Structures are given as C-alpha cells and as structure tokens.
Amino acid sequence: MRKHFLGLLLLPLLCLTSCGNSQEVTFYCTTSEFETYYDDSYFLQDAREYHQDIALASHAMAIATFASKDYINASNNIRNLLKDEGFTDISCNVTMYEKPNVNTIGYTFGRKTIVDENNETYTLIPIAIRGGNYEAEWSSNVRIGYEEDAHGFSYAAKAVFEGLQEYVSSHFIVGRLKLWIAGYSRAAITSNILGGRILEKIDNNTLILSTQTDVTLDNVFVYCFEPPLGTVKDPEVAHSALYNNINNLLNYNDPVPLVAPIAWGFNRYGVDRYYPDRLTDINFDKSSREKFVTLYHFMGKKGEVAEYTVDDWEYFAPGEFYGSVFHLPLSVANPSIGRFARDFINGLAVTGIGSREKYASTIQQGLERIFAVAFGRDQEFGSNFGFSFDIIGTISQYQYLKLILNELINGQEEEFMRDFEPLFHKILGGTVEKYFAVRGLYQELAPMLGALCKSFTYRRDVALQFSSLNNLSRLVQCHYPNLSYAC
C-alpha cells in the first residue's frame, strides 16, 4: 500500500509535469480557482484498477459541486467544468438551484461519446454529487436509523440512482455506458453506496438503467474523497474484489471517515487508500511532509489557505491516578489527531452512547434538529434564527470554560448540563424572546451531552486533548479539501 501513499502525495506535481496529452482545465470551487487535467483516454482503462489521473480529475469534479448561497447560479462551477471537459446535455437536479433542505441531495449529470482502440463507442456519464456547503442537508449525516445502511446516506444514494435512470431515459441514451462517479464527504459516502449497489446489480445480471443500455464491471469508475462509513455489509464482503472499482481516498487524521461508528457495524465499500502522515508513512517527517505542505499551499492563491498544522497536536497526560485506573499512557511520543479521533469516536459509541439502537431512539432526533435550526429549516425557529458558526471563538470568550471542562472530565453530568446551557444559548444567538425555544432544544440534546460526559469520564486523556482550542481548530482543518487535493 505504501506505493499508493507516495503516488497520491506527488499526484498534482506529477500531473503538472507529465500529463502527456491531457487537457489542462481551470475550474472553481465556490470562488477559488484551481487547475486539473482531463482526457477521454483515462476512461479507456480498466475501472477495477486504481488510476491517479482519474483520481485528480475526480477530485476536481467532486469539489466543483460545492454550493454557494447564490442558489440560482450555484451549479455554474460544475456545469462549466464538465462543459470544458467536452460533456454535453449537462443536467442538474432542482436541488442544485434551491436552498438545501434536510432531505435533499444535489447532483449533476452529463454525457459524451468516447471511442476505444477497437473503434467501439461508449457513452461516458459523469455523476457529480454535491459534497460541500450543503447547509441543512447536514441533518441527514446524523440520521442512521435502527437497522440496514445509514438512512441519510442510503436515501441520498437512492435519489441519485433514480435521477440517473431518469436522465438516461429522457436523453434516449442507448448502447454501452461508462459511469464516472465522484463525491467529497457526504457525497463521497453517497457515491460509495451508489457505486456498491450498481456493481451488485451488474454482478447479479439485474437491470440497471434500461433494456437498451449495457454497463459492465470494468466500466464503473468510483472515486470517493473522505467518505464516512455507511453500509452494514460484512467487511469481508464490502472489501471483496467485486468492489475494487470503488476507491476511498482518506486522511488518517480526519474524523469524518470514522462515522457512523465501526463499533456499530458500519463499513464502506471498496479499497481504502490513506494519504501520508506520521503514522502511515515512516519517512513523513524526513521527506514527505515538505512536499505535502508545498502541494497543500499550491492549491490556491497565496494567502487563501491556512498554514498546515494538523500534525501539530497537543497531548495532555491524564495524571497518575487516571492513568493507573484506566491503564492510559502518561505521555505520547508522537501525538496524533488520528489516534485521538479513533479513541474519541469509539469511546463515545461504546461507552458514552452504547449502541446504535440507543442512539436512534434517544439522540438522533436532537442532532437532526440542531442542524435544521442552524440552517433555517426548522418550523419552530424559522429561517431567521441567529446562529454563531464561530463556535470555537464563542467558546473561547467564556471565562468559566475550564470549570465546564472539569465537570465534563470528572463525570459531574448534572453540573455540566447546568453550566453549559448559557453557553449553548450564546452559540445559538439566544435572546429573551427565544429563551424557552432554545431551552427546549437544549433538552433534546441532553442525552448526547450526557453520553459525552460518560465517555470523557472513562477516557480522561481524550477529554483533555479535546479541551485545547488549538486542537479543535486542527481537528476541523483535517477535513478540508485542501489536504486531499495536496495528496
């Protein structure tokens, strides 16, 4: 696998210097300008193998979908990218032009004819799924339900597949097809599940799109960037050869690919390919980091991206008492966000919440609602509710932060719930008029806060790392597309 790490690391630089006849394409992610490369010949390769050129083109397609609040023109970036790559009949679903809601998913299709070395023709269909700035769709990220695949992601995959069927039918597409599926974050797991279901249909000789179209296993290209977990397929099945077409490109330090929790039986289809960091590349500090940082800053204009700091993680020893009781290390030679994220999410899932059933019955609804409120899609709070998205900055203003954290770490759940409520009101822009509505929402979130308290009491070292505002900023940075593009 290490050859994949180094290849991914150098991908943009290699493409800049040796893309052969590939076309250089300028595109936008929201308002930032980037370059990528595209050539029809990419898709004359076997989809069951990993291809770096397709990975770079897929990343561009994935982040060009990112939404903006100019909803009417929100689809222009992905439309322009596909147009410049030679696709026609570019079609976005209605959600790409509207303010996202809690049950929506945005996607874009196109088509072009390509010809292989045997003069056989294919229709290549890009399937670009919106994976950034999707507002209230965040609610579906936390909707996993009691059984089967995570409900929010499964529903999204089903919606995209139905849209694809309608696109093929309405454009009278017939003959051999090649499907190119890509997405980032939420869209990545949607792509993952969608790709898995399409491959299963092909393998079972089940009708996919129409009786007049033909798709074979070697013509389904799926590239997923920072995908969460979403399917409940057994690991041996999900990672079997049937799903080799599905490439999951992952930052080991990113917490997003760790949910829904593996402890509750969640997985993802295909092959996981990790970017280099201190734990995945033995030479990272000696050689790879400098190249990584150079490429990380290459992605945008100077000053547009923050300094690369995700590997500057602060570890706080739990103290001799907690260390001995819970068998925790008093020091760590190489503090790692990846280690922290795994300890935190596993502890919350197993010790704090306990089970998927407990989550679905007592916690899910409160989390769904907080995102609906935050993005103006809750009936009670309406569309003009004030919400501070600078949560870290808001928290840092409070002088009693250390008191709250101490209560959280030491299992003082009742005291923590009481003292955290004023901060919650501040984050939600609470006023006197909104007091009772905010308090009701806070009570809906109480089971989740209680689970955090229970989890942190058991793993004090994890709670201490979580208490650093610098660490919180770095944790967020781990999911930036800057990092996956640099890889």
mmCIF file with all atom_site columns, N, CA and C in Angstrom, residues 1 53 62 106 109 112 125 146 154 158 173 188 191 233 287 327 335-336 352 367 396 407 430 434 448 464 483:
data_model
loop_
_atom_site.group_PDB
_atom_site.id
_atom_site.type_symbol
_atom_site.label_atom_id
_atom_site.label_alt_id
_atom_site.label_comp_id
_atom_site.label_asym_id
_atom_site.label_entity_id
_atom_site.label_seq_id
_atom_site.pdbx_PDB_ins_code
_atom_site.Cartn_x
_atom_site.Cartn_y
_atom_site.Cartn_z
_atom_site.occupancy
_atom_site.B_iso_or_equiv
_atom_site.pdbx_formal_charge
_atom_site.auth_seq_id
_atom_site.auth_comp_id
_atom_site.auth_asym_id
_atom_site.auth_atom_id
_atom_site.pdbx_PDB_model_num
ATOM 1  N N  . MET A 1 1   ? 0.807   -1.215 0.000   1.00 0.00 ? 1   MET A N  1
ATOM 2  C CA . MET A 1 1   ? 0.000   0.000  0.000   1.00 0.00 ? 1   MET A CA 1
ATOM 3  C C  . MET A 1 1   ? 0.844   1.272  0.000   1.00 0.00 ? 1   MET A C  1
ATOM 4  N N  . ASP A 1 53  ? -4.599  9.489  -12.547 1.00 0.00 ? 53  ASP A N  1
ATOM 5  C CA . ASP A 1 53  ? -5.120  10.558 -13.387 1.00 0.00 ? 53  ASP A CA 1
ATOM 6  C C  . ASP A 1 53  ? -6.625  10.739 -13.172 1.00 0.00 ? 53  ASP A C  1
ATOM 7  N N  . ALA A 1 62  ? -15.582 16.552 -7.859  1.00 0.00 ? 62  ALA A N  1
ATOM 8  C CA . ALA A 1 62  ? -16.240 16.492 -6.551  1.00 0.00 ? 62  ALA A CA 1
ATOM 9  C C  . ALA A 1 62  ? -16.341 17.867 -5.902  1.00 0.00 ? 62  ALA A C  1
ATOM 10 N N  . GLY A 1 106 ? -27.936 17.141 -3.902  1.00 0.00 ? 106 GLY A N  1
ATOM 11 C CA . GLY A 1 106 ? -27.710 17.774 -5.194  1.00 0.00 ? 106 GLY A CA 1
ATOM 12 C C  . GLY A 1 106 ? -26.815 16.916 -6.073  1.00 0.00 ? 106 GLY A C  1
ATOM 13 N N  . PHE A 1 109 ? -25.408 15.543 -13.958 1.00 0.00 ? 109 PHE A N  1
ATOM 14 C CA . PHE A 1 109 ? -25.029 14.548 -14.962 1.00 0.00 ? 109 PHE A CA 1
ATOM 15 C C  . PHE A 1 109 ? -24.620 15.251 -16.253 1.00 0.00 ? 109 PHE A C  1
ATOM 16 N N  . LYS A 1 112 ? -20.881 12.247 -22.968 1.00 0.00 ? 112 LYS A N  1
ATOM 17 C CA . LYS A 1 112 ? -20.084 12.424 -24.174 1.00 0.00 ? 112 LYS A CA 1
ATOM 18 C C  . LYS A 1 112 ? -19.782 11.054 -24.740 1.00 0.00 ? 112 LYS A C  1
ATOM 19 N N  . ILE A 1 125 ? -20.853 8.897  -18.746 1.00 0.00 ? 125 ILE A N  1
ATOM 20 C CA . ILE A 1 125 ? -21.749 9.751  -17.955 1.00 0.00 ? 125 ILE A CA 1
ATOM 21 C C  . ILE A 1 125 ? -21.072 10.101 -16.632 1.00 0.00 ? 125 ILE A C  1
ATOM 22 N N  . TYR A 1 146 ? -32.317 2.588  12.839  1.00 0.00 ? 146 TYR A N  1
ATOM 23 C CA . TYR A 1 146 ? -32.140 1.424  13.707  1.00 0.00 ? 146 TYR A CA 1
ATOM 24 C C  . TYR A 1 146 ? -31.440 0.259  13.017  1.00 0.00 ? 146 TYR A C  1
ATOM 25 N N  . SER A 1 154 ? -28.084 6.315  2.612   1.00 0.00 ? 154 SER A N  1
ATOM 26 C CA . SER A 1 154 ? -28.781 5.355  1.762   1.00 0.00 ? 154 SER A CA 1
ATOM 27 C C  . SER A 1 154 ? -29.860 6.047  0.943   1.00 0.00 ? 154 SER A C  1
ATOM 28 N N  . LYS A 1 158 ? -30.047 6.411  -3.203  1.00 0.00 ? 158 LYS A N  1
ATOM 29 C CA . LYS A 1 158 ? -31.249 6.000  -3.935  1.00 0.00 ? 158 LYS A CA 1
ATOM 30 C C  . LYS A 1 158 ? -31.762 7.141  -4.812  1.00 0.00 ? 158 LYS A C  1
ATOM 31 N N  . ILE A 1 173 ? -30.556 7.673  -24.179 1.00 0.00 ? 173 ILE A N  1
ATOM 32 C CA . ILE A 1 173 ? -29.206 7.121  -24.231 1.00 0.00 ? 173 ILE A CA 1
ATOM 33 C C  . ILE A 1 173 ? -29.297 5.605  -24.348 1.00 0.00 ? 173 ILE A C  1
ATOM 34 N N  . ALA A 1 188 ? -19.254 11.660 -0.849  1.00 0.00 ? 188 ALA A N  1
ATOM 35 C CA . ALA A 1 188 ? -18.353 10.514 -1.026  1.00 0.00 ? 188 ALA A CA 1
ATOM 36 C C  . ALA A 1 188 ? -19.009 9.220  -0.574  1.00 0.00 ? 188 ALA A C  1
ATOM 37 N N  . SER A 1 191 ? -21.652 8.385  -3.026  1.00 0.00 ? 191 SER A N  1
ATOM 38 C CA . SER A 1 191 ? -21.020 7.757  -4.196  1.00 0.00 ? 191 SER A CA 1
ATOM 39 C C  . SER A 1 191 ? -20.633 6.320  -3.894  1.00 0.00 ? 191 SER A C  1
ATOM 40 N N  . LYS A 1 233 ? -22.718 -3.850 5.310   1.00 0.00 ? 233 LYS A N  1
ATOM 41 C CA . LYS A 1 233 ? -22.177 -5.076 4.727   1.00 0.00 ? 233 LYS A CA 1
ATOM 42 C C  . LYS A 1 233 ? -21.025 -5.590 5.581   1.00 0.00 ? 233 LYS A C  1
ATOM 43 N N  . SER A 1 287 ? 10.933  13.533 4.812   1.00 0.00 ? 287 SER A N  1
ATOM 44 C CA . SER A 1 287 ? 10.888  13.961 3.426   1.00 0.00 ? 287 SER A CA 1
ATOM 45 C C  . SER A 1 287 ? 9.496   14.317 2.916   1.00 0.00 ? 287 SER A C  1
ATOM 46 N N  . HIS A 1 327 ? -5.438  2.512  32.793  1.00 0.00 ? 327 HIS A N  1
ATOM 47 C CA . HIS A 1 327 ? -4.313  1.990  32.015  1.00 0.00 ? 327 HIS A CA 1
ATOM 48 C C  . HIS A 1 327 ? -3.999  2.880  30.806  1.00 0.00 ? 327 HIS A C  1
ATOM 49 N N  . PRO A 1 335 ? 2.106   12.632 19.360  1.00 0.00 ? 335 PRO A N  1
ATOM 50 C CA . PRO A 1 335 ? 0.661   12.872 19.469  1.00 0.00 ? 335 PRO A CA 1
ATOM 51 C C  . PRO A 1 335 ? 0.022   12.929 18.086  1.00 0.00 ? 335 PRO A C  1
ATOM 52 N N  . SER A 1 336 ? -1.117  12.306 17.948  1.00 0.00 ? 336 SER A N  1
ATOM 53 C CA . SER A 1 336 ? -1.723  12.163 16.627  1.00 0.00 ? 336 SER A CA 1
ATOM 54 C C  . SER A 1 336 ? -3.214  12.463 16.671  1.00 0.00 ? 336 SER A C  1
ATOM 55 N N  . GLY A 1 352 ? -20.063 5.892  25.821  1.00 0.00 ? 352 GLY A N  1
ATOM 56 C CA . GLY A 1 352 ? -20.974 7.004  26.024  1.00 0.00 ? 352 GLY A CA 1
ATOM 57 C C  . GLY A 1 352 ? -22.398 6.711  25.623  1.00 0.00 ? 352 GLY A C  1
ATOM 58 N N  . LEU A 1 367 ? -29.996 15.768 17.370  1.00 0.00 ? 367 LEU A N  1
ATOM 59 C CA . LEU A 1 367 ? -28.911 16.195 16.490  1.00 0.00 ? 367 LEU A CA 1
ATOM 60 C C  . LEU A 1 367 ? -29.442 16.653 15.132  1.00 0.00 ? 367 LEU A C  1
ATOM 61 N N  . SER A 1 396 ? -14.314 30.348 23.375  1.00 0.00 ? 396 SER A N  1
ATOM 62 C CA . SER A 1 396 ? -13.091 30.916 23.954  1.00 0.00 ? 396 SER A CA 1
ATOM 63 C C  . SER A 1 396 ? -13.342 32.196 24.730  1.00 0.00 ? 396 SER A C  1
ATOM 64 N N  . GLU A 1 407 ? -15.889 19.742 34.912  1.00 0.00 ? 407 GLU A N  1
ATOM 65 C CA . GLU A 1 407 ? -17.105 18.990 35.234  1.00 0.00 ? 407 GLU A CA 1
ATOM 66 C C  . GLU A 1 407 ? -17.306 17.853 34.240  1.00 0.00 ? 407 GLU A C  1
ATOM 67 N N  . GLY A 1 430 ? -29.148 33.196 21.339  1.00 0.00 ? 430 GLY A N  1
ATOM 68 C CA . GLY A 1 430 ? -30.371 33.256 22.127  1.00 0.00 ? 430 GLY A CA 1
ATOM 69 C C  . GLY A 1 430 ? -30.678 34.646 22.665  1.00 0.00 ? 430 GLY A C  1
ATOM 70 N N  . LYS A 1 434 ? -36.366 34.234 22.646  1.00 0.00 ? 434 LYS A N  1
ATOM 71 C CA . LYS A 1 434 ? -36.110 32.886 22.169  1.00 0.00 ? 434 LYS A CA 1
ATOM 72 C C  . LYS A 1 434 ? -35.745 31.924 23.300  1.00 0.00 ? 434 LYS A C  1
ATOM 73 N N  . MET A 1 448 ? -27.282 13.414 24.316  1.00 0.00 ? 448 MET A N  1
ATOM 74 C CA . MET A 1 448 ? -25.979 13.427 23.647  1.00 0.00 ? 448 MET A CA 1
ATOM 75 C C  . MET A 1 448 ? -24.921 14.023 24.559  1.00 0.00 ? 448 MET A C  1
ATOM 76 N N  . LEU A 1 464 ? -9.011  15.640 27.787  1.00 0.00 ? 464 LEU A N  1
ATOM 77 C CA . LEU A 1 464 ? -8.010  16.695 27.902  1.00 0.00 ? 464 LEU A CA 1
ATOM 78 C C  . LEU A 1 464 ? -7.553  17.185 26.533  1.00 0.00 ? 464 LEU A C  1
ATOM 79 N N  . LEU A 1 483 ? -6.357  19.385 1.877   1.00 0.00 ? 483 LEU A N  1
ATOM 80 C CA . LEU A 1 483 ? -5.468  18.285 2.176   1.00 0.00 ? 483 LEU A CA 1
ATOM 81 C C  . LEU A 1 483 ? -5.602  17.158 1.156   1.00 0.00 ? 483 LEU A C  1
#
